[in-house]
Short mmCIF file of C-alpha atoms in Angstrom, two decimals:
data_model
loop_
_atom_site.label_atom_id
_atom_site.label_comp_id
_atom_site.label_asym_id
_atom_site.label_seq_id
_atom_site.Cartn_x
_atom_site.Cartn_y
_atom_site.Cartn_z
CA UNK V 38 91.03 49.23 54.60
CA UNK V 39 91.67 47.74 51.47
CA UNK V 40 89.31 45.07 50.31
CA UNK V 41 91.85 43.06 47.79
CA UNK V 42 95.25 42.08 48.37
CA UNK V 43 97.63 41.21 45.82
CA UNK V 44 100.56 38.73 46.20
CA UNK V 45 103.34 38.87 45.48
CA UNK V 46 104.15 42.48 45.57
CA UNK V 47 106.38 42.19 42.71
CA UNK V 48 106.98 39.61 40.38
CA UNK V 49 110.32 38.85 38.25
CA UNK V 50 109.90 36.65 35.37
CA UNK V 51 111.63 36.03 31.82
CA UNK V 52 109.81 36.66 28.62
CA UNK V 53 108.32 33.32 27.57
CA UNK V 54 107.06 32.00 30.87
CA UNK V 55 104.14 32.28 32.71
CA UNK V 56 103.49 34.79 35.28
CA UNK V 57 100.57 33.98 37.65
CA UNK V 58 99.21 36.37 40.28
CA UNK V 59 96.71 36.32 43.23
CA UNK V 60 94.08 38.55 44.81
CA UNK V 61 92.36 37.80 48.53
CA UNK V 62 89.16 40.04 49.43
CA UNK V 63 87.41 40.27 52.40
CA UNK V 64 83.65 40.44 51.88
CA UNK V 65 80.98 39.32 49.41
CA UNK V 66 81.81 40.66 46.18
CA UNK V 67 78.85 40.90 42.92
CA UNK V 68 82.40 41.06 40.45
CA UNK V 69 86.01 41.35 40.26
CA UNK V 70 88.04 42.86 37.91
CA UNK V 71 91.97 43.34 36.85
CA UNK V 72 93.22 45.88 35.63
CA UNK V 73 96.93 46.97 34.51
CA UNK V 74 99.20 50.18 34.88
CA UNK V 75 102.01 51.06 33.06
CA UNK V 76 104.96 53.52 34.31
CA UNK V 77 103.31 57.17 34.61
CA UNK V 78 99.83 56.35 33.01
CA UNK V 79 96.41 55.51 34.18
CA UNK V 80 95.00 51.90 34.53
CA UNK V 81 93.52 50.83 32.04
CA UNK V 82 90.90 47.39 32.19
CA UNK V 83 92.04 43.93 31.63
CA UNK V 84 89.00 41.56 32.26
CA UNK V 85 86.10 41.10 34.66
CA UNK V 86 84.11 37.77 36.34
CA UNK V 87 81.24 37.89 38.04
CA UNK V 88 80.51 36.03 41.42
CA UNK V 89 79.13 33.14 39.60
CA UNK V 90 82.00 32.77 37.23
CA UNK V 91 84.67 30.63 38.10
CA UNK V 92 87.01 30.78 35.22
CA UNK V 93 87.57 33.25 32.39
CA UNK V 94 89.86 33.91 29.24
CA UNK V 95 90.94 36.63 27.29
CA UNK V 96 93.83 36.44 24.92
CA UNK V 97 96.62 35.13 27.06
CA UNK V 98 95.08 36.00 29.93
CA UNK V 99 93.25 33.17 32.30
CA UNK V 100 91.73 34.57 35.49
CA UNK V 101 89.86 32.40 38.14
CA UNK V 102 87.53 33.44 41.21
CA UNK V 103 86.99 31.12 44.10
CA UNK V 104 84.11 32.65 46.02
CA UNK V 105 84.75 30.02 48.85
CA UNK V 106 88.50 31.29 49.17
CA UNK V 107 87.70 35.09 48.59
CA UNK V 108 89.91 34.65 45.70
CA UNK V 109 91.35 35.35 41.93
CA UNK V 110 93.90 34.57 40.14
CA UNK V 111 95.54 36.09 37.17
CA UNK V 112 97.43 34.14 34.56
CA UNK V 113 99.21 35.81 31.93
CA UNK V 114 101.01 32.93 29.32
CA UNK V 115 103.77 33.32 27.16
CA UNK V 116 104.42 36.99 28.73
CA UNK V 117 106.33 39.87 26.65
CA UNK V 118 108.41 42.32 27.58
CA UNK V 119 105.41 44.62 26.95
CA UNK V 120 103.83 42.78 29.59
CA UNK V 121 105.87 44.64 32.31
CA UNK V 122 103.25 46.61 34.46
CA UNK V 123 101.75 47.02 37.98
CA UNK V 124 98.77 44.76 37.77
CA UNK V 125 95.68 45.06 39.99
CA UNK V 126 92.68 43.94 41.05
CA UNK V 127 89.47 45.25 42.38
CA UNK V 128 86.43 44.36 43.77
CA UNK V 129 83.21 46.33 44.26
CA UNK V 130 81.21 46.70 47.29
CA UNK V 131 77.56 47.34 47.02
CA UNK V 132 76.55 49.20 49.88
CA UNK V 133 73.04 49.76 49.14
CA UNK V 134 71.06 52.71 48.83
CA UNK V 135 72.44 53.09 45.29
CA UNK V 136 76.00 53.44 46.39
CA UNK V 137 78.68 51.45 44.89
CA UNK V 138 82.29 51.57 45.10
CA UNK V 139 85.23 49.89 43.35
CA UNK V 140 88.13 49.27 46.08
CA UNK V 141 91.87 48.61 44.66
CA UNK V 142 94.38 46.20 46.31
CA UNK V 143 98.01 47.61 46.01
CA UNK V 144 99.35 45.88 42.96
CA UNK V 145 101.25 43.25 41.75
CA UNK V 146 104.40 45.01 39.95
CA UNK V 147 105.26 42.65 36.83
CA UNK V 148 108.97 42.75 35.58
CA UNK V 149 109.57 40.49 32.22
CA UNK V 150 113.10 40.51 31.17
CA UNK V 151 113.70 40.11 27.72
CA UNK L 294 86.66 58.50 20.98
CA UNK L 295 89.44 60.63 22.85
CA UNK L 296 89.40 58.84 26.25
CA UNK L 297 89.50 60.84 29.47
CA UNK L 298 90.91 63.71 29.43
CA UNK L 299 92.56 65.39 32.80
CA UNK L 300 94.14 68.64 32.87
CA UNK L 301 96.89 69.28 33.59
CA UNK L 302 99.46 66.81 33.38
CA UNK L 303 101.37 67.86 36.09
CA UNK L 304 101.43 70.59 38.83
CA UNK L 305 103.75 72.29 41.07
CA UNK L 306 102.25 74.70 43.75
CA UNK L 307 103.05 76.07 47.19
CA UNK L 308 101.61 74.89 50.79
CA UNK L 309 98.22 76.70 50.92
CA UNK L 310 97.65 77.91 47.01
CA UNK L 311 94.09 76.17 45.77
CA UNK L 312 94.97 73.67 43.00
CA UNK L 313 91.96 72.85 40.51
CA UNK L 314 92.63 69.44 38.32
CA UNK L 315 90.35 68.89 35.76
CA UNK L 316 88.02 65.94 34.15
CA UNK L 317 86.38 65.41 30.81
CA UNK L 318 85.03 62.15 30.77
CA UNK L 319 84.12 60.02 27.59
CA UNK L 320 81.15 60.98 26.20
CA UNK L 321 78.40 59.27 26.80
CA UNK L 322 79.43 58.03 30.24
CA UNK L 323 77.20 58.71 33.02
CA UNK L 324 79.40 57.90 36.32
CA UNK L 325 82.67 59.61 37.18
CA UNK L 326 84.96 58.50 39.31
CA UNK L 327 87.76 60.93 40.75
CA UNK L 328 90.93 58.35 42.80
CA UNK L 329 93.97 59.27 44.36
CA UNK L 330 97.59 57.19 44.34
CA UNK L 331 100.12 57.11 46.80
CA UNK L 332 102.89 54.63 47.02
CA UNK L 333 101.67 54.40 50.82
CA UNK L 334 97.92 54.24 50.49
CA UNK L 335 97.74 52.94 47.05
CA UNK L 336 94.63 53.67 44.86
CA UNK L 337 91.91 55.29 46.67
CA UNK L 338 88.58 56.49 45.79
CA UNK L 339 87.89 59.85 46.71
CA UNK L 340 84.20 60.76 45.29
CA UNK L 341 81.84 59.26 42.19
CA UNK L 342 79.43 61.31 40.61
CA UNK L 343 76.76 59.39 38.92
CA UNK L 344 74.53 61.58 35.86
CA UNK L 345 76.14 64.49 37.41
CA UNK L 346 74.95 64.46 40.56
CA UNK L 347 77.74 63.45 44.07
CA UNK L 348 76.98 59.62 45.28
CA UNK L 349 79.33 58.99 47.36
CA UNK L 350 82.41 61.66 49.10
CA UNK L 351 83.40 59.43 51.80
CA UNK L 352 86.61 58.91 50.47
CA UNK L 353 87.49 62.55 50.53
CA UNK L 354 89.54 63.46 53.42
CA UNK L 355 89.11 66.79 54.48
CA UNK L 356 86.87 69.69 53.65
CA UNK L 357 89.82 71.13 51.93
CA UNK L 358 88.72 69.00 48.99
CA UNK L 359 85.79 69.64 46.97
CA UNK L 360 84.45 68.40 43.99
CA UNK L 361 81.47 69.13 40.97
CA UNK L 362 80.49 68.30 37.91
CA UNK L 363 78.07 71.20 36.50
CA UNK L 364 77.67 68.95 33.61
CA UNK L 365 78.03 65.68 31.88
CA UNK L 366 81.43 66.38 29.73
CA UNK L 367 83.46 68.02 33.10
CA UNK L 368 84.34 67.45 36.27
CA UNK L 369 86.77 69.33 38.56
CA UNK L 370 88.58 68.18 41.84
CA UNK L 371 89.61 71.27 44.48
CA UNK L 372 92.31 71.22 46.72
CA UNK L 373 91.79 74.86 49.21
CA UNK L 374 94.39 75.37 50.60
CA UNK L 375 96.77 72.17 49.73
CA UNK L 376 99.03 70.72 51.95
CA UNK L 377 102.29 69.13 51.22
CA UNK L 378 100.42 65.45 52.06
CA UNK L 379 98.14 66.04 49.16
CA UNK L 380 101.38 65.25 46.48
CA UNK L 381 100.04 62.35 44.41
CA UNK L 382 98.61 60.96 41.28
CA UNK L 383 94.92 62.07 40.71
CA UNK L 384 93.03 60.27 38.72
CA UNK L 385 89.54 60.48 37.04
CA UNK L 386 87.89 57.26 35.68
CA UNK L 387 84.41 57.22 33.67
CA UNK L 388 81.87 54.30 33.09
CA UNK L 389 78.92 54.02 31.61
CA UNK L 390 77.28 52.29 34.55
CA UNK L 391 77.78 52.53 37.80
CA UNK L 392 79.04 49.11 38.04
CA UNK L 393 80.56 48.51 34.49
CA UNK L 394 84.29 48.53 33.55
CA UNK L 395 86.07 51.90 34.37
CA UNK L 396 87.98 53.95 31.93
CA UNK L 397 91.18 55.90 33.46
CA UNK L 398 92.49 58.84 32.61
CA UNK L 399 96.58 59.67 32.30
CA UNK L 400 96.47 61.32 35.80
CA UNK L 401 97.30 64.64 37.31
CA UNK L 402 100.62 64.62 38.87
CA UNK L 403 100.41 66.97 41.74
CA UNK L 404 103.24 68.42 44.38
CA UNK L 405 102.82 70.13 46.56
CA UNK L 406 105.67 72.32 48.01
#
């Protein structure tokens, strides 16, 4: 099953304003990441906090982690066009015995309309 | 640096031909992750490799799929024979630890027929 969820599935916004975007996971994570996808290309790595981070910036982006809630947020300010995407999050899961394994949630998809 | 490269692009095959997609990862990285992406099942990991060697296969749902990686600069991902349910996006994704950011290739886009 997947271990993050994002919400809302899809997100409609105009180009200026903020677009904010949530992530629930089920177990005890070590670090969360976002990622974004364009149309027809791979993901490619937006920012990452650890399990002892609450609150991180990069750029115009402003993500939080609330351990207690078994959840993130993602903030994107001032959004561009450019900004349209699927956005995602993920969260590993340390099984031990040197495995490790990054699980997906199904994606915010991010419309900005000029 | 180039990124990762998959091979090919896209791919068009029959019910039961043997479809190979390819992986060159970014040099230097040591763990390789292979994913697939449907609109129903969303992003899923199917094996990681980590210095070459298979850590994890779980994710990969029948025998029909295989997977090596003879060395550190490729990786391939077998389908034998492939099914019409196998039509996704492939992707491979490289790190240079296990648990560090991931880097994403542009996908194989496979259907299968």
């Amino acid at each position: 099953s997947q271990q993050g969820e994002e919400d809302p599935q899809a997100l409609s916004i105009q180009e200026g304003e903020n677009a904010t975007m949530n992530c629930s996971y089920k177990t005890s994570i070590n670090n969360l990441q976002w990622y974004r996808q364009n149309s027809g290309r791979g993901l490619v790595h937006l920012i990452l906090i650890r399990s002892n981070e609450r609150e991180k910036h990069s750029g115009r982006l402003r993500v939080t982690l609330d351990t207690s809630k078994k959840s993130s947020s993602l903030l994107i300010t001032a959004s561009r066009a450019a900004d349209t995407a699927s956005y995602f999050c993920a969260t590993d899961a340390n099984s031990g015995a040197g495995s490790y394994q990054l699980t997906f949630g199904k994606g915010t998809k991010l419309s900005v309309i000029p | 640096d180039a990124g990762v490269i998959q091979s090919p692009r896209h791919e068009v095959t029959e019910m039961g031909q043997e479809v190979t997609l390819r992986c060159k990862p970014i040099s230097g990285h040591n763990s390789l992750f292979w994913y697939r992406q449907t609109m129903m099942r969303g992003l899923e990991l199917l094996i990681y490799f980590n210095n070459n060697v298979p850590i994890d296969d779980s994710g990969m749902p029948e025998d029909r799929f295989s997977a090596k990686m003879p060395n550190a600069s490729f990786s391939t991902l077998k389908i034998q024979p492939s099914e019409p349910r196998d039509s996704a996006v492939y992707f491979c994704a490289s790190s240079s630890r296990l648990e560090g950011t991931q880097y994403f290739g542009p996908g194989t886009r496979l259907l299968v027929l």
